[in-house]
Structures are given as C-alpha cells and as structure tokens.
Tab-separated table of C-alpha atoms in Angstrom:
chain	number	residue	atom	x	y	z
A	236	UNK	CA	25.951	36.909	85.208
A	237	UNK	CA	24.681	33.368	85.393
A	238	UNK	CA	28.258	32.072	85.760
A	239	UNK	CA	28.761	34.291	88.784
A	240	UNK	CA	25.605	32.984	90.405
A	241	UNK	CA	26.356	29.338	89.715
A	242	UNK	CA	29.852	29.334	91.205
A	243	UNK	CA	28.842	29.411	94.924
A	244	UNK	CA	26.231	26.702	94.281
A	245	UNK	CA	28.913	24.389	92.854
A	246	UNK	CA	31.216	25.063	95.813
A	247	UNK	CA	28.313	24.403	98.155
A	248	UNK	CA	27.474	21.094	96.473
A	249	UNK	CA	31.100	19.938	96.636
A	250	UNK	CA	31.158	21.001	100.323
A	251	UNK	CA	28.177	18.782	101.054
A	252	UNK	CA	29.827	16.000	99.024
A	253	UNK	CA	32.924	16.243	101.205
A	254	UNK	CA	30.699	16.202	104.298
A	255	UNK	CA	29.009	12.988	103.152
A	256	UNK	CA	32.380	11.444	102.302
A	257	UNK	CA	33.783	12.362	105.737
A	258	UNK	CA	30.725	10.846	107.426
A	259	UNK	CA	31.182	7.603	105.470
A	260	UNK	CA	34.901	7.401	106.311
A	261	UNK	CA	34.120	8.081	110.002
A	262	UNK	CA	31.555	5.270	109.947
A	263	UNK	CA	33.965	2.815	108.295
A	264	UNK	CA	36.765	3.716	110.751
A	265	UNK	CA	34.384	3.189	113.703
A	266	UNK	CA	33.471	-0.278	112.403
A	267	UNK	CA	37.190	-1.088	111.922
A	268	UNK	CA	37.850	0.041	115.521
A	269	UNK	CA	35.090	-2.236	116.749
A	270	UNK	CA	36.376	-5.206	114.716
A	271	UNK	CA	39.920	-4.663	116.063
A	272	UNK	CA	38.524	-4.655	119.619
A	273	UNK	CA	36.620	-7.884	118.969
A	274	UNK	CA	39.500	-9.729	117.230
A	275	UNK	CA	42.110	-8.444	119.746
A	276	UNK	CA	45.238	-8.467	117.520
A	277	UNK	CA	48.678	-7.618	118.986
A	278	UNK	CA	49.148	-3.852	119.338
A	279	UNK	CA	45.392	-3.334	119.644
A	280	UNK	CA	45.776	-0.236	121.845
A	281	UNK	CA	48.053	1.551	119.352
A	282	UNK	CA	45.894	0.591	116.364
A	283	UNK	CA	42.694	1.831	117.961
A	284	UNK	CA	44.249	5.126	119.037
A	285	UNK	CA	45.799	5.759	115.634
A	286	UNK	CA	42.303	5.335	114.154
A	287	UNK	CA	40.811	7.622	116.839
A	288	UNK	CA	43.398	10.311	116.013
A	289	UNK	CA	42.520	9.937	112.320
A	290	UNK	CA	38.812	10.353	113.082
A	291	UNK	CA	39.457	13.427	115.235
A	292	UNK	CA	41.628	14.923	112.482
A	293	UNK	CA	38.823	14.449	109.917
A	294	UNK	CA	36.304	16.213	112.182
A	295	UNK	CA	38.728	19.034	113.011
A	296	UNK	CA	39.694	19.709	109.407
A	297	UNK	CA	36.460	19.131	107.494
A	298	UNK	CA	33.701	19.829	110.034
A	299	UNK	CA	35.373	22.362	112.363
A	300	UNK	CA	37.416	24.107	109.629
A	301	UNK	CA	40.500	24.372	111.859
A	302	UNK	CA	42.547	25.535	108.849
A	303	UNK	CA	40.622	28.844	108.803
A	304	UNK	CA	42.780	29.911	111.767
A	305	UNK	CA	46.077	30.086	109.883
A	306	UNK	CA	44.466	30.995	106.549
A	307	UNK	CA	43.233	34.212	108.192
A	308	UNK	CA	46.715	34.876	109.576
A	309	UNK	CA	48.114	34.812	106.017
A	310	UNK	CA	45.970	37.796	104.898
B	262	UNK	CA	31.899	48.797	101.302
B	263	UNK	CA	32.781	47.318	104.679
B	264	UNK	CA	30.873	48.359	107.783
B	265	UNK	CA	33.071	49.585	110.605
B	266	UNK	CA	31.980	49.507	114.230
B	267	UNK	CA	33.613	51.346	117.093
B	268	UNK	CA	34.445	49.543	120.292
B	269	UNK	CA	34.221	51.170	123.721
B	270	UNK	CA	37.840	52.320	123.556
B	271	UNK	CA	37.315	53.934	120.131
B	272	UNK	CA	39.130	51.252	118.094
B	273	UNK	CA	37.805	50.743	114.549
B	274	UNK	CA	36.591	47.198	113.998
B	275	UNK	CA	35.310	45.541	110.827
B	276	UNK	CA	32.825	42.621	111.018
B	277	UNK	CA	35.520	40.357	109.519
B	278	UNK	CA	37.933	41.287	112.287
B	279	UNK	CA	35.255	40.719	114.939
B	280	UNK	CA	34.490	37.304	113.443
B	281	UNK	CA	38.192	36.436	113.475
B	282	UNK	CA	38.463	37.415	117.152
B	283	UNK	CA	35.337	35.385	117.968
B	284	UNK	CA	36.723	32.350	116.152
B	285	UNK	CA	40.087	32.602	117.918
B	286	UNK	CA	38.296	32.900	121.275
B	287	UNK	CA	36.208	29.834	120.500
B	288	UNK	CA	39.314	27.803	119.602
B	289	UNK	CA	41.034	28.871	122.824
B	290	UNK	CA	37.945	27.812	124.768
B	291	UNK	CA	37.939	24.443	122.976
B	292	UNK	CA	41.660	24.029	123.717
B	293	UNK	CA	41.137	24.709	127.429
B	294	UNK	CA	38.238	22.229	127.525
B	295	UNK	CA	40.448	19.659	125.767
B	296	UNK	CA	42.865	19.792	128.711
B	297	UNK	CA	40.071	18.734	131.059
B	298	UNK	CA	39.095	15.750	128.919
B	299	UNK	CA	42.730	14.785	128.246
B	300	UNK	CA	43.275	14.769	132.016
B	301	UNK	CA	40.318	12.424	132.470
B	302	UNK	CA	41.668	10.143	129.761
B	303	UNK	CA	45.029	9.992	131.556
B	304	UNK	CA	43.326	9.244	134.877
B	305	UNK	CA	41.456	6.394	133.179
B	306	UNK	CA	44.673	4.749	131.946
B	307	UNK	CA	46.510	5.490	135.163
B	308	UNK	CA	43.845	3.799	137.322
B	309	UNK	CA	42.710	0.990	135.044
B	310	UNK	CA	45.588	0.336	132.634
B	311	UNK	CA	44.138	-1.423	129.590
B	312	UNK	CA	41.332	-2.964	131.590
B	313	UNK	CA	37.628	-2.554	130.799
B	314	UNK	CA	34.615	-4.104	132.485
B	315	UNK	CA	33.299	-7.091	130.541
B	316	UNK	CA	29.695	-6.088	131.242
B	317	UNK	CA	30.001	-2.740	129.473
B	318	UNK	CA	27.449	-2.799	126.643
B	319	UNK	CA	29.237	-2.986	123.283
B	320	UNK	CA	25.969	-2.636	121.357
B	321	UNK	CA	24.937	0.591	123.112
B	322	UNK	CA	28.504	1.941	122.859
B	323	UNK	CA	28.664	1.391	119.101
B	324	UNK	CA	25.111	2.635	118.532
B	325	UNK	CA	25.503	5.922	120.420
B	326	UNK	CA	28.884	6.516	118.754
B	327	UNK	CA	27.348	6.191	115.278
B	328	UNK	CA	24.464	8.467	116.350
B	329	UNK	CA	26.847	11.173	117.606
B	330	UNK	CA	28.977	10.980	114.443
B	331	UNK	CA	25.853	11.322	112.304
B	332	UNK	CA	24.724	14.316	114.389
B	333	UNK	CA	28.029	16.020	113.540
B	334	UNK	CA	27.169	15.618	109.864
B	335	UNK	CA	23.684	17.132	110.316
B	336	UNK	CA	25.211	20.013	112.314
B	337	UNK	CA	27.708	20.565	109.480
B	338	UNK	CA	24.802	20.560	106.996
B	339	UNK	CA	22.882	23.102	109.120
B	340	UNK	CA	25.893	25.433	109.165
B	341	UNK	CA	26.312	25.102	105.386
B	342	UNK	CA	22.620	25.743	104.787
B	343	UNK	CA	22.665	28.856	106.997
B	344	UNK	CA	25.748	30.200	105.201
B	345	UNK	CA	23.987	30.035	101.835
B	346	UNK	CA	20.800	31.575	103.276
B	347	UNK	CA	18.755	28.356	103.153
B	348	UNK	CA	16.987	28.842	106.482
B	349	UNK	CA	14.569	25.937	105.901
B	350	UNK	CA	17.529	23.580	105.388
B	351	UNK	CA	19.296	25.001	108.445
B	352	UNK	CA	16.159	24.532	110.551
B	353	UNK	CA	15.627	20.946	109.338
B	354	UNK	CA	19.243	19.932	109.988
B	355	UNK	CA	19.335	21.661	113.377
B	356	UNK	CA	16.201	19.786	114.385
B	357	UNK	CA	17.791	16.511	113.249
B	358	UNK	CA	20.927	17.305	115.269
B	359	UNK	CA	18.817	18.080	118.335
B	360	UNK	CA	16.936	14.785	117.897
B	361	UNK	CA	20.121	12.736	117.461
B	362	UNK	CA	21.732	14.455	120.449
B	363	UNK	CA	18.690	13.638	122.564
B	364	UNK	CA	18.832	9.983	121.455
B	365	UNK	CA	22.550	9.917	122.361
B	366	UNK	CA	21.773	11.291	125.827
B	367	UNK	CA	18.965	8.752	126.268
B	368	UNK	CA	21.428	6.008	125.247
B	369	UNK	CA	23.913	7.164	127.888
B	370	UNK	CA	21.114	7.300	130.484
B	371	UNK	CA	20.098	3.731	129.611
B	372	UNK	CA	23.729	2.627	129.808
B	373	UNK	CA	23.961	4.246	133.263
B	374	UNK	CA	20.836	2.397	134.404
B	375	UNK	CA	22.445	-0.922	133.370
B	376	UNK	CA	25.884	0.067	134.673
B	377	UNK	CA	24.666	0.997	138.155
B	378	UNK	CA	24.175	-2.705	138.899
B	379	UNK	CA	27.095	-4.110	136.888
B	380	UNK	CA	29.779	-1.677	138.084
B	381	UNK	CA	28.510	0.915	140.594
B	382	UNK	CA	30.405	4.200	141.097
B	383	UNK	CA	31.932	2.751	144.276
B	384	UNK	CA	34.153	0.473	142.136
B	385	UNK	CA	37.270	1.809	140.365
B	386	UNK	CA	35.948	1.129	136.877
B	387	UNK	CA	32.540	2.492	137.865
B	388	UNK	CA	33.939	5.761	139.195
B	389	UNK	CA	36.027	6.279	136.039
B	390	UNK	CA	33.139	5.288	133.744
B	391	UNK	CA	30.544	7.502	135.439
B	392	UNK	CA	32.890	10.483	135.703
B	393	UNK	CA	33.941	10.332	132.040
B	394	UNK	CA	30.512	9.628	130.552
B	395	UNK	CA	28.853	12.006	133.028
B	396	UNK	CA	31.082	14.963	132.217
B	397	UNK	CA	30.757	14.245	128.509
B	398	UNK	CA	26.962	13.933	128.753
B	399	UNK	CA	26.867	17.277	130.581
B	400	UNK	CA	28.702	18.844	127.627
B	401	UNK	CA	26.265	17.156	125.222
B	402	UNK	CA	23.371	18.695	127.168
B	403	UNK	CA	25.055	22.116	127.063
B	404	UNK	CA	25.511	21.715	123.299
B	405	UNK	CA	21.845	20.795	122.932
B	406	UNK	CA	20.804	23.949	124.801
B	407	UNK	CA	23.047	26.091	122.557
B	408	UNK	CA	21.710	24.441	119.401
B	409	UNK	CA	18.123	24.856	120.649
B	410	UNK	CA	18.738	28.601	121.164
B	411	UNK	CA	20.111	28.879	117.601
B	412	UNK	CA	17.158	26.852	116.273
B	413	UNK	CA	14.783	29.305	117.960
B	414	UNK	CA	16.602	32.240	116.364
B	415	UNK	CA	16.474	30.602	112.918
B	416	UNK	CA	12.779	29.821	113.366
B	417	UNK	CA	12.084	33.479	114.217
B	418	UNK	CA	14.162	34.676	111.248
B	419	UNK	CA	16.622	36.328	113.646
B	420	UNK	CA	19.636	34.817	111.897
B	421	UNK	CA	20.850	36.191	108.567
B	422	UNK	CA	23.301	34.622	106.128
B	423	UNK	CA	25.746	37.471	106.897
B	424	UNK	CA	25.629	36.862	110.666
B	425	UNK	CA	26.045	33.137	111.180
B	426	UNK	CA	28.416	33.358	114.158
B	427	UNK	CA	25.868	31.979	116.696
B	428	UNK	CA	25.325	29.016	114.374
B	429	UNK	CA	29.069	28.554	113.740
B	430	UNK	CA	29.945	28.713	117.441
B	431	UNK	CA	27.296	26.240	118.600
B	432	UNK	CA	28.075	23.832	115.725
B	433	UNK	CA	31.832	24.035	116.477
B	434	UNK	CA	31.093	23.223	120.114
B	435	UNK	CA	28.955	20.278	118.995
B	436	UNK	CA	31.783	18.922	116.820
B	437	UNK	CA	34.151	19.301	119.778
B	438	UNK	CA	31.844	17.164	121.912
B	439	UNK	CA	31.998	14.592	119.099
B	440	UNK	CA	35.829	14.706	119.000
B	441	UNK	CA	35.932	14.044	122.750
B	442	UNK	CA	33.707	10.998	122.287
B	443	UNK	CA	35.990	9.738	119.492
B	444	UNK	CA	38.623	9.189	122.229
B	445	UNK	CA	36.284	8.258	125.101
B	446	UNK	CA	34.527	5.500	123.142
B	447	UNK	CA	37.610	3.292	122.626
B	448	UNK	CA	38.936	4.132	126.110
B	449	UNK	CA	35.726	3.000	127.834
B	450	UNK	CA	34.346	0.335	125.505
B	451	UNK	CA	36.989	-1.146	123.226
B	452	UNK	CA	40.462	-1.385	124.750
B	453	UNK	CA	41.124	-4.549	126.722
C-alpha cells in the first residue's frame, strides 16, 4: 500500500528536478549567447541561432510536453 | 470506471478523449501563432540584415530574458503542483509567474520609453523593434490575463486535480510566449 502511494511522489520529485535542471541549462545558454554577442566571433549569427533552437527545444520538450502528442497516438 | 459524456451529435466521448482533442487544438493554435512570429522574424532580417541599433539596452534585454525564462519554470511548477492536488503550491507558483510576467512587461515598457528617443518608430530599426516587442508584449499580457483567471479559479477551489485543462492550456500558452522570446531576444539585442 505504502509503495503504491510513494511512487507518484518520487515521479513528481524527479519531475521538479528536471524542471530545475532545464531552468539552469536555459540560464547558462542565455549567458553563453550574451558572451558570444559581446565577443563577436566569426559565425556569430549561426552560433546564436543554434543555441536559441536548443533553448526552444528544451522548453518544448520538458515544459510544454510536446511528446505527449505522439505518445497518445501510439495508444 | 471511465465517465462517458455525450456530445450534441450523440457521439460517446471519454474525458481522456476530450483532453486529447483539447491538447491537439491548443498545439494547432500555437502552430498558427508561430507562423505570425516567424513572419516577423523574417521581416526583421529582410529589412535590417544583421544590423542592430547600438543604443538598444543590453542590460534590460538580458534581465527581462532571464525573468521570462524563470517565469516559465514557476508556471511549470504550478502545473505540476495542480496535477498532484497541491493547490497551495499551484497558487503560490501562479502568483510568482504573474509577478514575473508583470516585471517583464514593465521592463519592456521601460525599454520602449528609452527607445522612443534613441530609435523612434519612424526609423527602420524602430518600426521593426516596436512591432516585434509590441506584438510579443501583447501576447504576454494575454497570457497574464489567462493565468490570472486560472489563479482565481484555484483560489476559489474551482479547479480539481482531475480537471487541470485550464491550468495546462494557460501554462502551455505562457511557455509558447517564452519560446517566441527565445528567438526575438537574439534577433533584436544580440546579433550584429
């Protein structure tokens, strides 16, 4: 009985852990973007947009749960 | 046992199916909105190339970006809390999201106040900057209204852990507004 009740709690905690991790990665990527813009290396435009795509992907997958769309289709 | 509801045309519909239809509709709405913002992004590069105005405030740009990213995390936390029936947690995180969203909007308003003198809307950069940030800010305001409505429902105990669609929809919309800014921020502040 207690095992059944504890399982969702563990999933929930790991979900929040992933959320915190995603937030940290988003923050680090934003700082990297800013540093690239300041240092102006060659190929700055491509670098910054690759990072932006990475950030958008993180939000779409972990915060917006885009994968739920095709997971539902599988059932 | 799964509850079945009947639609107007007599079709049997389970809550899971309804939720799936709602989610698909929301994603289609987000996709159609993405076209609008992608178009604006293309107009920006078409008119300005890789040029940005040197007087655009890097400090405000970075600050409001971090604030909006953090608000996505609090919105995510509110959705999680609501799903596990923790209404106090959902309320707290929704309030935080509303506060951060308001600070973001105030930041944009301050940036506009500064920008009106540095690059007015009559200039090419000004027209692009005000159109992009203006349309985005309008979506932020819409998101704030949606989140405020959900907050009111949570506060009045009108949201149960089995019916979190209003929360899910408004939080998804909020994340979408964040994704748009992920592309607008470098396009308006960083690339040169």
